[in-house]
Amino acid sequence: MTKTKLLQIGGITDRMRDALAPDFDIDILFDHDDRAEFLAANGADYPAILTNGHWGVPDDVADATPNLKVVSSYGVGYDAIDADAYAARGIKVAHTPDVLNDEVADTFVMLWLAVSRELIPSDRHARSGKWEADGNYPLTRTVQNRRVGILGLGRIGQTIADRCEAFGAEIHYHSRSRKDVAYTYHETAKSCSEAVEVLVAITPGGPETRHMVNAEVLEALGPDGFFINVARGSVCDEAALVEALQHGKIAGAGLDVFEEEPKIPDALKAMDNVVLTPHVASGTHETRQAMGDLVVENLQQWLKDGSVKTPVPECRDL
Ligand code: NDP
């Protein structure tokens, strides 16, 4: 049986490769030093692309793959893929929603607790001998019974809300549309921020949400407020965030995503009231395996009947 040619962008696990091997003949884009030459000679051979939320489908690859039929992406965020353009061409784009909701919500809780209870400086105090030399660590701020604002009450946003309810939170949210929930809806990010003590961003990235959290929104959060970003770096104006933190306009931040990953501004690294993680919100063995399995399942289903199990919204009606 002839295998279907698949162009792989970014890394995949052995488990994914083994599962795909019987049906797909996989070429790895990054194995080719002269990418332009490789794409010019071979791009038209690929009906299928496997990528991830970080790489998406770069323009040169999109331009060089006229016979593309399906893109299966590892991750729920697909702002690096031009899904509208693909939908217009009848090309199916699949992603990995839902299987990572719990992990990302847990990462929010981890960052919120760490920044509010000062986990990292407190750990440093304990292990450096300062406790013995200087005495007890100062008191910190509770996460109980807070007003929490969620920017983006989608799959993950709702899972975050569930976690927050366990902490006795009063929940506010901003999204494009009002939901049928008992939380307080805000028409704007600024109004949501004004109403709360903890603000979490969990919208998609891309031009529509770029700098949704700007200087005004941070100022509205106020000097006792914490900002947590588990969405995309582009959602927050990083320069405005640094300025707000440096001038005590907000109390602290927990950040998993950055504007120019993997670069993180030195100013953020230098601050004790900031907790940083390197875009690992879904990064556990268990969740990454579930994501990988879904990427494979989407490709296998497409091969079988031309459909995908978890299309992005733009491609749902294809
Ligand atoms: P959903 O599509 O289920 O939810 C997205 C939410 O954002 C919806 O409530 C939507 O509003 C809202 N939203 C979208 N655009 C806007 C806008 N312009 N203004 C205001 N609100 C907006 O997505 P998920 O919950 O599954 O995932 C959300 C995002 O989380 C992903 O796209 C990804 O970027 C990020 N993510 C980050 C990870 C990490 O490693 N840090 C891991 C996984 C995801 P409405 O419902 O009204 O349309």
Coordinates of C-alpha atoms and ligand atoms in Angstrom, one line a residue:
M1 CA 0.0 0.0 0.0
T2 CA 1.3 3.5 -0.8
K3 CA 1.7 5.6 2.2
T4 CA 0.5 9.2 2.3
K5 CA 3.1 11.9 2.4
L6 CA 3.1 14.0 5.6
L7 CA 5.2 17.1 6.2
Q8 CA 6.2 17.4 9.9
I9 CA 7.0 20.9 11.3
G10 CA 8.5 20.8 14.8
G11 CA 9.1 17.8 17.0
I12 CA 6.9 14.7 17.6
T13 CA 7.2 11.9 20.1
D14 CA 8.2 8.3 19.3
R15 CA 4.7 7.3 20.2
M16 CA 3.2 9.6 17.6
R17 CA 5.8 8.5 15.0
D18 CA 5.1 4.8 15.6
A19 CA 1.3 5.4 15.4
L20 CA 1.6 7.3 12.1
A21 CA 4.3 5.1 10.5
P22 CA 2.0 2.4 9.0
D23 CA 0.0 5.0 7.0
F24 CA 2.2 8.0 6.5
D25 CA 5.6 8.6 4.9
I26 CA 6.9 11.4 7.1
D27 CA 9.4 14.1 6.0
I28 CA 10.7 16.6 8.6
L29 CA 10.9 20.1 7.4
F30 CA 13.7 21.1 9.8
D31 CA 16.0 18.3 8.5
H32 CA 16.5 20.2 5.4
D33 CA 19.2 22.9 5.5
D34 CA 18.1 24.5 2.3
R35 CA 14.5 24.9 3.1
A36 CA 13.6 26.9 0.0
E37 CA 15.1 24.4 -2.3
F38 CA 13.4 21.5 -0.4
L39 CA 10.0 23.1 -0.5
A40 CA 10.3 24.1 -4.2
A41 CA 11.2 20.5 -5.2
N42 CA 8.8 18.7 -2.8
G43 CA 6.1 21.0 -1.5
A44 CA 3.4 19.9 -4.0
D45 CA 3.7 16.3 -2.8
Y46 CA 2.2 16.9 0.6
P47 CA -1.6 16.5 1.2
A48 CA -1.0 16.6 5.0
I49 CA 1.0 18.7 7.5
L50 CA 1.6 17.9 11.1
T51 CA 2.6 21.0 13.1
N52 CA 2.2 22.6 16.5
G53 CA 0.9 25.9 18.0
H54 CA 4.3 27.4 18.1
W55 CA 5.4 26.9 14.5
G56 CA 1.9 26.8 12.9
V57 CA 2.3 26.8 9.1
P58 CA 4.9 29.4 8.1
D59 CA 4.1 31.4 4.9
D60 CA 6.8 29.8 2.9
V61 CA 5.4 26.3 3.6
A62 CA 1.8 27.5 3.0
D63 CA 2.9 28.9 -0.4
A64 CA 4.7 25.8 -1.4
T65 CA 2.0 23.3 -0.6
P66 CA -0.8 23.8 -3.3
N67 CA -2.1 20.2 -2.9
L68 CA -2.6 20.4 0.9
K69 CA -5.8 18.8 2.3
V70 CA -5.3 18.6 6.0
V71 CA -3.3 20.3 8.8
S72 CA -3.2 18.5 12.2
S73 CA -1.8 20.8 14.9
Y74 CA -0.5 19.8 18.4
G75 CA -2.0 22.3 20.8
V76 CA -5.3 24.1 21.1
G77 CA -4.1 27.6 20.1
Y78 CA -3.7 27.9 16.3
D79 CA -3.0 31.7 15.9
A80 CA 0.1 30.7 13.8
I81 CA -2.1 29.0 11.2
D82 CA -4.2 31.0 8.7
A83 CA -7.4 28.9 9.4
D84 CA -9.7 31.3 7.5
A85 CA -7.6 31.0 4.3
Y86 CA -7.4 27.2 4.6
A87 CA -11.2 27.0 5.3
A88 CA -11.8 29.0 2.1
R89 CA -9.7 26.5 0.2
G90 CA -11.6 23.5 1.8
I91 CA -8.5 22.5 3.7
K92 CA -9.3 20.9 7.1
V93 CA -7.4 22.3 10.1
A94 CA -7.5 20.2 13.3
H95 CA -6.2 21.1 16.8
T96 CA -6.3 19.5 20.3
P97 CA -9.0 21.1 22.4
D98 CA -10.3 20.0 25.8
V99 CA -7.6 17.4 26.6
L100 CA -5.4 20.1 28.2
N101 CA -8.0 22.1 30.0
D102 CA -7.2 20.7 33.5
E103 CA -3.5 21.1 33.1
V104 CA -3.6 24.7 32.0
A105 CA -6.1 25.5 34.8
D106 CA -3.8 23.9 37.2
T107 CA -0.9 26.0 35.9
F108 CA -3.0 29.1 36.6
V109 CA -3.6 27.9 40.2
M110 CA 0.2 27.2 40.5
L111 CA 1.2 30.6 39.3
W112 CA -1.5 32.4 41.3
L113 CA -0.5 30.6 44.5
A114 CA 3.2 31.1 43.9
V115 CA 2.9 34.8 43.3
S116 CA 0.4 35.6 46.0
R117 CA 2.0 33.4 48.7
E118 CA 5.5 34.3 47.5
L119 CA 6.6 30.7 47.0
I120 CA 9.9 31.4 45.2
P121 CA 11.3 34.1 47.6
S122 CA 10.0 32.1 50.5
D123 CA 11.8 29.0 49.3
R124 CA 14.9 31.1 48.9
H125 CA 14.6 32.4 52.4
A126 CA 14.3 28.8 53.7
R127 CA 17.2 27.3 51.8
S128 CA 19.6 30.3 52.0
G129 CA 19.9 30.3 55.8
K130 CA 18.1 33.7 56.0
W131 CA 15.4 32.1 58.2
E132 CA 18.1 31.3 60.8
A133 CA 19.9 34.5 60.3
D134 CA 17.1 37.0 59.8
G135 CA 14.1 35.3 61.3
N136 CA 10.6 34.6 59.9
Y137 CA 9.6 35.3 56.3
P138 CA 7.1 38.2 56.1
L139 CA 3.3 37.5 55.8
T140 CA 1.9 37.1 52.3
R141 CA -1.6 37.5 50.7
T142 CA -4.3 34.8 50.7
V143 CA -5.9 33.4 47.6
Q144 CA -9.1 32.7 49.5
N145 CA -12.3 34.6 48.7
R146 CA -10.8 36.9 46.0
R147 CA -12.5 38.6 43.1
V148 CA -11.1 36.9 40.0
G149 CA -11.4 38.2 36.5
I150 CA -11.1 35.7 33.6
L151 CA -10.4 37.2 30.1
G152 CA -11.7 34.4 27.8
L153 CA -14.4 32.2 29.4
G154 CA -14.0 29.3 26.9
R155 CA -13.0 25.7 27.6
I156 CA -10.0 26.5 29.7
G157 CA -11.5 29.7 31.1
Q158 CA -14.4 27.7 32.5
T159 CA -12.1 25.1 34.0
I160 CA -10.1 27.9 35.6
A161 CA -13.5 29.3 37.0
D162 CA -14.2 25.8 38.5
R163 CA -10.9 25.9 40.3
C164 CA -11.5 29.5 41.5
E165 CA -14.9 28.5 42.9
A166 CA -13.1 26.0 45.2
F167 CA -11.1 29.0 46.5
G168 CA -14.4 30.9 47.3
A169 CA -13.8 33.4 44.5
E170 CA -16.3 35.9 43.2
I171 CA -15.9 35.4 39.4
H172 CA -16.0 38.1 36.7
Y173 CA -15.2 37.6 33.0
H174 CA -14.8 39.2 29.7
S175 CA -15.2 37.4 26.4
R176 CA -16.7 38.3 23.0
S177 CA -20.1 36.9 24.0
R178 CA -22.0 36.7 27.3
K179 CA -22.3 33.2 28.7
D180 CA -25.1 31.4 30.5
V181 CA -23.3 31.4 33.8
A182 CA -23.8 33.0 37.2
Y183 CA -20.6 35.1 36.9
T184 CA -20.5 38.8 36.2
Y185 CA -20.0 39.7 32.5
H186 CA -17.9 42.7 31.4
E187 CA -18.1 44.3 28.0
T188 CA -14.4 45.2 28.1
A189 CA -11.2 43.9 29.6
K190 CA -10.7 47.2 31.4
S191 CA -14.1 47.0 33.2
C192 CA -13.3 43.4 34.2
S193 CA -9.9 44.3 35.5
E194 CA -11.3 47.2 37.5
A195 CA -13.7 44.9 39.3
V196 CA -11.2 42.3 40.4
E197 CA -8.1 41.6 42.5
V198 CA -6.7 38.8 40.3
L199 CA -6.8 38.9 36.5
V200 CA -6.1 35.9 34.3
A201 CA -5.7 36.0 30.5
I202 CA -6.8 32.8 28.7
T203 CA -8.0 34.0 25.3
P204 CA -6.5 32.9 22.0
G205 CA -3.6 34.9 20.6
G206 CA -3.6 36.7 17.2
P207 CA -4.4 40.2 16.0
E208 CA -7.9 40.4 17.7
T209 CA -6.5 40.0 21.2
R210 CA -3.1 41.7 20.7
H211 CA -2.3 43.8 23.8
M212 CA -5.8 43.2 25.3
V213 CA -4.0 43.6 28.6
N214 CA -2.4 47.1 28.2
A215 CA -1.3 49.9 30.5
E216 CA -4.9 51.0 31.1
V217 CA -6.1 47.5 32.0
L218 CA -3.1 47.0 34.3
E219 CA -3.7 50.3 36.0
A220 CA -7.4 49.3 36.5
L221 CA -6.2 46.2 38.3
G222 CA -4.6 48.3 40.9
P223 CA -1.6 48.2 43.3
D224 CA -2.9 45.1 45.1
G225 CA -3.8 43.2 42.0
F226 CA -2.1 40.2 40.5
F227 CA -2.0 39.4 36.7
I228 CA -1.6 35.8 35.5
N229 CA -1.0 35.1 31.8
V230 CA -1.5 31.5 30.5
A231 CA -2.9 32.6 27.1
R232 CA -0.3 33.9 24.6
G233 CA 2.4 36.5 25.1
S234 CA 0.8 38.7 22.5
V235 CA -2.3 39.2 24.7
C236 CA -0.3 41.4 27.1
D237 CA 1.7 44.5 26.3
E238 CA 4.9 43.3 27.9
A239 CA 6.5 46.8 28.1
A240 CA 3.4 48.1 29.8
L241 CA 3.5 45.1 32.2
V242 CA 7.2 45.8 33.1
E243 CA 6.4 49.5 33.7
A244 CA 3.3 48.6 35.9
L245 CA 5.3 46.2 38.0
Q246 CA 8.3 48.6 38.3
H247 CA 6.1 51.4 39.5
G248 CA 3.9 49.3 41.9
K249 CA 0.8 49.8 39.7
I250 CA 0.1 46.1 40.2
A251 CA 1.3 43.8 43.0
G252 CA 2.8 41.0 41.0
A253 CA 2.5 38.7 37.9
G254 CA 2.6 35.0 37.1
L255 CA 3.6 34.5 33.5
D256 CA 3.8 31.3 31.4
V257 CA 3.9 33.1 28.0
F258 CA 5.9 36.0 26.5
E259 CA 5.9 38.2 23.5
E260 CA 9.2 37.0 22.0
E261 CA 9.5 33.4 23.2
P262 CA 11.9 32.1 24.3
K263 CA 13.2 35.5 25.2
I264 CA 12.1 37.0 28.5
P265 CA 12.9 40.6 29.3
D266 CA 15.6 40.9 31.9
A267 CA 13.4 43.4 33.9
L268 CA 10.9 40.6 34.5
K269 CA 13.6 38.1 35.5
A270 CA 14.9 40.6 38.1
M271 CA 11.6 41.0 40.0
D272 CA 10.8 39.0 43.1
N273 CA 7.1 39.6 42.7
V274 CA 7.0 37.9 39.3
V275 CA 6.9 34.1 38.8
L276 CA 8.0 32.8 35.4
T277 CA 7.4 29.5 33.7
P278 CA 8.7 28.7 30.1
H279 CA 5.3 28.1 28.3
V280 CA 4.7 24.8 30.1
A281 CA 1.0 25.1 31.0
S282 CA 0.1 21.8 29.2
G283 CA 3.6 20.3 29.7
T284 CA 3.1 17.1 31.6
H285 CA 3.7 13.6 30.3
E286 CA 0.1 12.7 30.6
T287 CA -1.4 15.7 28.9
R288 CA 1.1 15.9 26.1
Q289 CA 0.5 12.2 25.4
A290 CA -3.3 12.9 25.1
M291 CA -2.5 15.8 22.8
G292 CA -0.2 13.6 20.7
D293 CA -2.8 10.9 20.4
L294 CA -5.4 13.4 19.3
V295 CA -3.1 14.8 16.6
V296 CA -2.6 11.3 15.3
E297 CA -6.3 10.4 15.5
N298 CA -7.2 13.5 13.4
L299 CA -4.8 12.4 10.7
Q300 CA -5.9 8.8 10.8
Q301 CA -9.6 9.8 10.6
W302 CA -8.9 12.1 7.7
L303 CA -7.2 9.3 5.8
K304 CA -10.2 7.0 6.5
D305 CA -13.1 9.3 5.5
G306 CA -11.8 12.8 4.8
S307 CA -13.0 14.3 8.1
V308 CA -11.2 15.3 11.3
K309 CA -12.3 14.6 14.9
T310 CA -11.5 18.1 16.3
P311 CA -11.6 20.7 13.6
V312 CA -10.9 24.4 14.5
P313 CA -14.2 26.4 14.4
E314 CA -13.4 27.9 11.0
C315 CA -13.3 24.5 9.4
R316 CA -16.3 22.9 11.2
D317 CA -18.7 23.2 8.3
L318 CA -16.3 21.8 5.6
Ligands
NDP1 P1 -11.8 28.6 23.6 O1 -12.0 28.9 22.1 O2 -12.6 27.5 24.2 O3 -12.0 29.9 24.4 C1 -11.5 31.2 24.1 C2 -12.2 32.3 24.8 O4 -11.6 33.5 24.5 C3 -13.7 32.4 24.5 O5 -14.4 32.7 25.7 C4 -13.7 33.6 23.5 O6 -14.9 34.3 23.6 C5 -12.6 34.4 24.1 N1 -12.1 35.3 23.1 C6 -11.6 35.0 21.8 N2 -11.3 36.2 21.1 C7 -11.6 37.2 22.0 C8 -11.6 38.6 21.8 N3 -11.1 39.2 20.7 N4 -12.0 39.3 22.9 C9 -12.4 38.8 24.0 N5 -12.5 37.4 24.2 C10 -12.1 36.7 23.2 O7 -10.3 28.3 23.7 P2 -9.5 27.4 24.9 O8 -10.1 27.8 26.2 O9 -9.5 26.0 24.5 O10 -8.0 28.0 24.7 C11 -7.8 29.4 24.9 C12 -6.4 29.7 24.6 O11 -5.5 29.3 25.6 C13 -5.7 29.0 23.3 O12 -6.2 29.6 22.1 C14 -4.3 29.3 23.6 O13 -3.8 30.5 23.0 C15 -4.2 29.3 25.1 N6 -3.4 28.2 25.6 C16 -2.2 28.4 26.2 C17 -1.5 27.3 26.7 C18 -0.1 27.5 27.3 O14 0.7 26.6 27.2 N7 0.1 28.6 28.0 C19 -2.0 25.9 26.6 C20 -3.3 25.8 26.0 C21 -4.0 26.9 25.5 P3 -16.3 33.8 23.0 O15 -16.6 32.5 23.7 O16 -17.2 34.8 23.3 O17 -16.0 33.5 21.5

